[in-house]
């Protein structure tokens, strides 16, 4: 098995675990961590393709994805903390009641 195939296989497994976490869990914090896991799986796939092609574009895209993930982490955690302070529990079904 080549390095690219192994990297893509691991990336697909990590992405599937993240997708199942988003679809099956009701806790927003766990869903948030699952989305981050999916982003890291995509980063691994980009690095694998970049290494196989011998180019640096994949590394540049990974840096951009990490920047967006960091901004998402700040905003997402702020929303989750705000929701938890308003109520003493957090659930995905309660997010729609945060209006006004």
Short mmCIF file of N, CA and C in Angstrom, two decimals:
data_model
loop_
_atom_site.label_atom_id
_atom_site.label_comp_id
_atom_site.label_asym_id
_atom_site.label_seq_id
_atom_site.Cartn_x
_atom_site.Cartn_y
_atom_site.Cartn_z
N UNK A 1 0.85 -1.17 0.00
CA UNK A 1 0.00 0.00 0.00
C UNK A 1 0.89 1.24 0.00
N UNK A 2 0.62 2.16 -0.88
CA UNK A 2 1.45 3.36 -0.99
C UNK A 2 1.10 4.35 0.13
N UNK A 3 1.96 5.34 0.27
CA UNK A 3 1.76 6.34 1.31
C UNK A 3 0.50 7.16 1.07
N UNK A 4 0.21 7.46 -0.18
CA UNK A 4 -0.98 8.25 -0.50
C UNK A 4 -2.24 7.46 -0.17
N UNK A 5 -2.26 6.20 -0.54
CA UNK A 5 -3.42 5.36 -0.25
C UNK A 5 -3.64 5.23 1.25
N UNK A 6 -2.55 5.04 1.99
CA UNK A 6 -2.66 4.93 3.44
C UNK A 6 -3.16 6.23 4.05
N UNK A 7 -2.63 7.37 3.60
CA UNK A 7 -3.08 8.67 4.11
C UNK A 7 -4.54 8.92 3.81
N UNK A 8 -4.98 8.57 2.60
CA UNK A 8 -6.38 8.77 2.25
C UNK A 8 -7.31 7.82 3.00
N UNK A 9 -6.84 6.62 3.25
CA UNK A 9 -7.64 5.66 4.02
C UNK A 9 -7.83 6.15 5.45
N UNK A 10 -6.76 6.58 6.08
CA UNK A 10 -6.85 7.13 7.44
C UNK A 10 -7.72 8.38 7.46
N UNK A 11 -7.58 9.22 6.44
CA UNK A 11 -8.39 10.42 6.34
C UNK A 11 -9.87 10.09 6.21
N UNK A 12 -10.20 9.09 5.42
CA UNK A 12 -11.60 8.70 5.26
C UNK A 12 -12.18 8.15 6.55
N UNK A 13 -11.38 7.38 7.28
CA UNK A 13 -11.86 6.84 8.57
C UNK A 13 -12.10 7.96 9.57
N UNK A 14 -11.17 8.91 9.66
CA UNK A 14 -11.33 10.03 10.59
C UNK A 14 -12.53 10.88 10.19
N UNK A 15 -12.70 11.12 8.89
CA UNK A 15 -13.84 11.91 8.43
C UNK A 15 -15.16 11.19 8.74
N UNK A 16 -15.20 9.88 8.58
CA UNK A 16 -16.43 9.13 8.88
C UNK A 16 -16.76 9.18 10.37
N UNK A 17 -15.74 9.09 11.22
CA UNK A 17 -15.97 9.19 12.66
C UNK A 17 -16.52 10.57 13.01
N UNK A 18 -15.97 11.61 12.40
CA UNK A 18 -16.46 12.97 12.64
C UNK A 18 -17.88 13.16 12.14
N UNK A 19 -18.19 12.61 10.97
CA UNK A 19 -19.55 12.73 10.43
C UNK A 19 -20.56 12.01 11.31
N UNK A 20 -20.18 10.85 11.80
CA UNK A 20 -21.10 10.13 12.70
C UNK A 20 -21.29 10.88 14.01
N UNK A 21 -20.26 11.55 14.49
CA UNK A 21 -20.38 12.36 15.70
C UNK A 21 -21.34 13.52 15.50
N UNK A 22 -21.30 14.14 14.32
CA UNK A 22 -22.22 15.26 14.05
C UNK A 22 -23.65 14.75 13.92
N UNK A 23 -23.83 13.62 13.25
CA UNK A 23 -25.18 13.12 12.98
C UNK A 23 -25.84 12.46 14.18
N UNK A 24 -25.07 11.83 15.04
CA UNK A 24 -25.67 11.02 16.09
C UNK A 24 -25.70 11.69 17.47
N UNK A 25 -24.84 12.64 17.72
CA UNK A 25 -24.77 13.23 19.06
C UNK A 25 -25.65 14.47 19.15
N UNK A 26 -26.21 14.74 20.33
CA UNK A 26 -27.09 15.89 20.53
C UNK A 26 -26.39 17.03 21.25
N UNK A 27 -25.23 16.79 21.81
CA UNK A 27 -24.50 17.82 22.53
C UNK A 27 -23.75 18.71 21.53
N UNK A 28 -23.98 20.03 21.57
CA UNK A 28 -23.31 20.90 20.60
C UNK A 28 -21.79 20.90 20.72
N UNK A 29 -21.27 20.71 21.93
CA UNK A 29 -19.83 20.68 22.10
C UNK A 29 -19.22 19.46 21.42
N UNK A 30 -19.88 18.32 21.53
CA UNK A 30 -19.40 17.10 20.86
C UNK A 30 -19.52 17.26 19.35
N UNK A 31 -20.61 17.87 18.89
CA UNK A 31 -20.76 18.12 17.46
C UNK A 31 -19.68 19.07 16.95
N UNK A 32 -19.37 20.06 17.75
CA UNK A 32 -18.33 21.02 17.39
C UNK A 32 -16.97 20.32 17.26
N UNK A 33 -16.65 19.46 18.21
CA UNK A 33 -15.39 18.71 18.13
C UNK A 33 -15.39 17.76 16.94
N UNK A 34 -16.55 17.21 16.59
CA UNK A 34 -16.63 16.33 15.43
C UNK A 34 -16.39 17.09 14.13
N UNK A 35 -16.88 18.31 14.06
CA UNK A 35 -16.62 19.15 12.87
C UNK A 35 -15.13 19.45 12.76
N UNK A 36 -14.49 19.73 13.88
CA UNK A 36 -13.04 19.96 13.87
C UNK A 36 -12.30 18.70 13.42
N UNK A 37 -12.79 17.54 13.83
CA UNK A 37 -12.19 16.27 13.41
C UNK A 37 -12.32 16.10 11.90
N UNK A 38 -13.46 16.47 11.35
CA UNK A 38 -13.66 16.38 9.90
C UNK A 38 -12.73 17.33 9.16
N UNK A 39 -12.53 18.53 9.69
CA UNK A 39 -11.60 19.47 9.07
C UNK A 39 -10.17 18.92 9.08
N UNK A 40 -9.78 18.29 10.17
CA UNK A 40 -8.45 17.71 10.23
C UNK A 40 -8.29 16.53 9.28
N UNK A 41 -9.37 15.78 9.05
CA UNK A 41 -9.31 14.70 8.06
C UNK A 41 -9.09 15.25 6.66
N UNK A 42 -9.75 16.35 6.35
CA UNK A 42 -9.54 16.98 5.05
C UNK A 42 -8.10 17.50 4.94
N UNK A 43 -7.57 18.04 6.03
CA UNK A 43 -6.18 18.49 6.02
C UNK A 43 -5.22 17.34 5.73
N UNK A 44 -5.48 16.20 6.33
CA UNK A 44 -4.64 15.03 6.08
C UNK A 44 -4.70 14.60 4.62
N UNK A 45 -5.90 14.64 4.03
CA UNK A 45 -6.03 14.29 2.61
C UNK A 45 -5.27 15.30 1.73
N UNK A 46 -5.37 16.58 2.07
CA UNK A 46 -4.64 17.59 1.29
C UNK A 46 -3.14 17.38 1.38
N UNK A 47 -2.64 17.07 2.56
CA UNK A 47 -1.21 16.83 2.73
C UNK A 47 -0.78 15.58 1.96
N UNK A 48 -1.63 14.54 1.97
CA UNK A 48 -1.29 13.31 1.24
C UNK A 48 -1.20 13.57 -0.26
N UNK A 49 -2.18 14.30 -0.79
CA UNK A 49 -2.14 14.62 -2.22
C UNK A 49 -0.96 15.51 -2.55
N UNK A 50 -0.68 16.47 -1.69
CA UNK A 50 0.43 17.38 -1.94
C UNK A 50 1.76 16.63 -1.94
N UNK A 51 1.90 15.70 -1.01
CA UNK A 51 3.15 14.93 -0.96
C UNK A 51 3.29 14.03 -2.17
N UNK A 52 2.18 13.47 -2.65
CA UNK A 52 2.27 12.58 -3.80
C UNK A 52 2.58 13.34 -5.09
N UNK A 53 2.09 14.56 -5.20
CA UNK A 53 2.34 15.35 -6.39
C UNK A 53 3.65 16.13 -6.32
N UNK A 54 4.21 16.24 -5.13
CA UNK A 54 5.47 16.96 -4.98
C UNK A 54 5.30 18.47 -5.06
N UNK A 55 4.14 18.97 -4.71
CA UNK A 55 3.90 20.40 -4.74
C UNK A 55 3.63 20.93 -3.33
N UNK A 56 3.60 22.23 -3.20
CA UNK A 56 3.37 22.87 -1.90
C UNK A 56 1.97 23.47 -1.77
N UNK A 57 1.14 23.35 -2.79
CA UNK A 57 -0.18 23.97 -2.73
C UNK A 57 -1.05 23.36 -1.64
N UNK A 58 -0.92 22.06 -1.42
CA UNK A 58 -1.70 21.41 -0.37
C UNK A 58 -1.37 21.95 1.00
N UNK A 59 -0.10 22.25 1.23
CA UNK A 59 0.31 22.81 2.51
C UNK A 59 -0.27 24.20 2.72
N UNK A 60 -0.33 24.98 1.65
CA UNK A 60 -0.90 26.32 1.73
C UNK A 60 -2.39 26.24 2.04
N UNK A 61 -3.10 25.33 1.39
CA UNK A 61 -4.52 25.16 1.67
C UNK A 61 -4.75 24.69 3.11
N UNK A 62 -3.86 23.85 3.62
CA UNK A 62 -3.98 23.40 5.01
C UNK A 62 -3.85 24.57 5.96
N UNK A 63 -2.93 25.47 5.69
CA UNK A 63 -2.80 26.66 6.54
C UNK A 63 -4.06 27.51 6.50
N UNK A 64 -4.67 27.63 5.33
CA UNK A 64 -5.92 28.40 5.24
C UNK A 64 -7.05 27.71 5.99
N UNK A 65 -7.14 26.39 5.88
CA UNK A 65 -8.18 25.65 6.60
C UNK A 65 -7.98 25.76 8.10
N UNK A 66 -6.73 25.70 8.55
CA UNK A 66 -6.46 25.84 9.98
C UNK A 66 -6.83 27.23 10.48
N UNK A 67 -6.63 28.25 9.66
CA UNK A 67 -7.02 29.61 10.03
C UNK A 67 -8.53 29.72 10.18
N UNK A 68 -9.26 29.17 9.23
CA UNK A 68 -10.72 29.18 9.32
C UNK A 68 -11.20 28.36 10.51
N UNK A 69 -10.55 27.24 10.79
CA UNK A 69 -10.93 26.40 11.93
C UNK A 69 -10.68 27.13 13.24
N UNK A 70 -9.62 27.91 13.33
CA UNK A 70 -9.36 28.66 14.55
C UNK A 70 -10.42 29.73 14.76
N UNK A 71 -10.81 30.42 13.69
CA UNK A 71 -11.88 31.41 13.81
C UNK A 71 -13.21 30.75 14.17
N UNK A 72 -13.46 29.60 13.58
CA UNK A 72 -14.69 28.86 13.90
C UNK A 72 -14.69 28.43 15.36
N UNK A 73 -13.53 28.04 15.87
CA UNK A 73 -13.45 27.61 17.27
C UNK A 73 -13.78 28.75 18.21
N UNK A 74 -13.28 29.93 17.93
CA UNK A 74 -13.55 31.08 18.80
C UNK A 74 -15.03 31.43 18.78
N UNK A 75 -15.61 31.52 17.60
CA UNK A 75 -17.02 31.90 17.49
C UNK A 75 -17.93 30.80 18.02
N UNK A 76 -17.65 29.56 17.66
CA UNK A 76 -18.48 28.44 18.10
C UNK A 76 -18.46 28.25 19.61
N UNK A 77 -17.28 28.31 20.20
CA UNK A 77 -17.20 28.17 21.65
C UNK A 77 -17.87 29.35 22.36
N UNK A 78 -17.79 30.54 21.79
CA UNK A 78 -18.50 31.69 22.37
C UNK A 78 -20.00 31.48 22.36
N UNK A 79 -20.53 30.95 21.27
CA UNK A 79 -21.97 30.67 21.20
C UNK A 79 -22.36 29.59 22.18
N UNK A 80 -21.56 28.55 22.29
CA UNK A 80 -21.87 27.45 23.20
C UNK A 80 -21.82 27.92 24.65
N UNK A 81 -20.81 28.74 25.01
CA UNK A 81 -20.72 29.25 26.38
C UNK A 81 -21.88 30.19 26.66
N UNK A 82 -22.25 31.02 25.70
CA UNK A 82 -23.40 31.91 25.88
C UNK A 82 -24.69 31.14 26.08
N UNK A 83 -24.87 30.07 25.33
CA UNK A 83 -26.05 29.23 25.49
C UNK A 83 -26.06 28.54 26.84
N UNK A 84 -24.89 28.09 27.29
CA UNK A 84 -24.81 27.41 28.58
C UNK A 84 -25.06 28.38 29.74
N UNK A 85 -24.62 29.63 29.59
CA UNK A 85 -24.87 30.62 30.64
C UNK A 85 -26.34 31.01 30.71
N UNK A 86 -27.00 31.04 29.57
CA UNK A 86 -28.42 31.39 29.56
C UNK A 86 -29.25 30.28 30.19
N UNK A 87 -28.88 29.05 29.93
CA UNK A 87 -29.52 27.87 30.53
C UNK A 87 -28.42 27.03 31.15
N UNK A 88 -28.77 26.18 32.03
CA UNK A 88 -27.74 25.36 32.66
C UNK A 88 -27.51 24.04 31.94
N UNK A 89 -28.08 23.90 30.77
CA UNK A 89 -27.84 22.72 29.96
C UNK A 89 -27.75 23.16 28.51
N UNK A 90 -27.10 22.36 27.71
CA UNK A 90 -27.00 22.67 26.28
C UNK A 90 -27.50 21.48 25.49
N UNK A 91 -28.33 21.77 24.51
CA UNK A 91 -28.89 20.75 23.64
C UNK A 91 -29.09 21.39 22.27
N UNK A 92 -28.93 20.63 21.24
CA UNK A 92 -29.05 21.15 19.88
C UNK A 92 -30.47 21.65 19.61
N UNK A 93 -31.45 21.01 20.19
CA UNK A 93 -32.84 21.39 19.96
C UNK A 93 -33.18 22.74 20.59
N UNK A 94 -32.40 23.19 21.58
CA UNK A 94 -32.67 24.46 22.25
C UNK A 94 -32.04 25.66 21.55
N UNK A 95 -31.25 25.45 20.54
CA UNK A 95 -30.55 26.55 19.89
C UNK A 95 -31.52 27.48 19.19
N UNK A 96 -32.60 26.98 18.66
CA UNK A 96 -33.57 27.82 17.95
C UNK A 96 -34.24 28.83 18.87
N UNK A 97 -34.20 28.62 20.18
CA UNK A 97 -34.85 29.54 21.12
C UNK A 97 -33.92 30.66 21.58
N UNK A 98 -32.76 30.82 20.95
CA UNK A 98 -31.82 31.88 21.35
C UNK A 98 -32.15 33.22 20.69
N UNK A 99 -33.21 33.29 19.91
CA UNK A 99 -33.51 34.56 19.23
C UNK A 99 -33.93 35.62 20.24
N UNK A 100 -33.60 36.86 19.92
CA UNK A 100 -34.00 38.02 20.69
C UNK A 100 -33.42 38.07 22.02
#
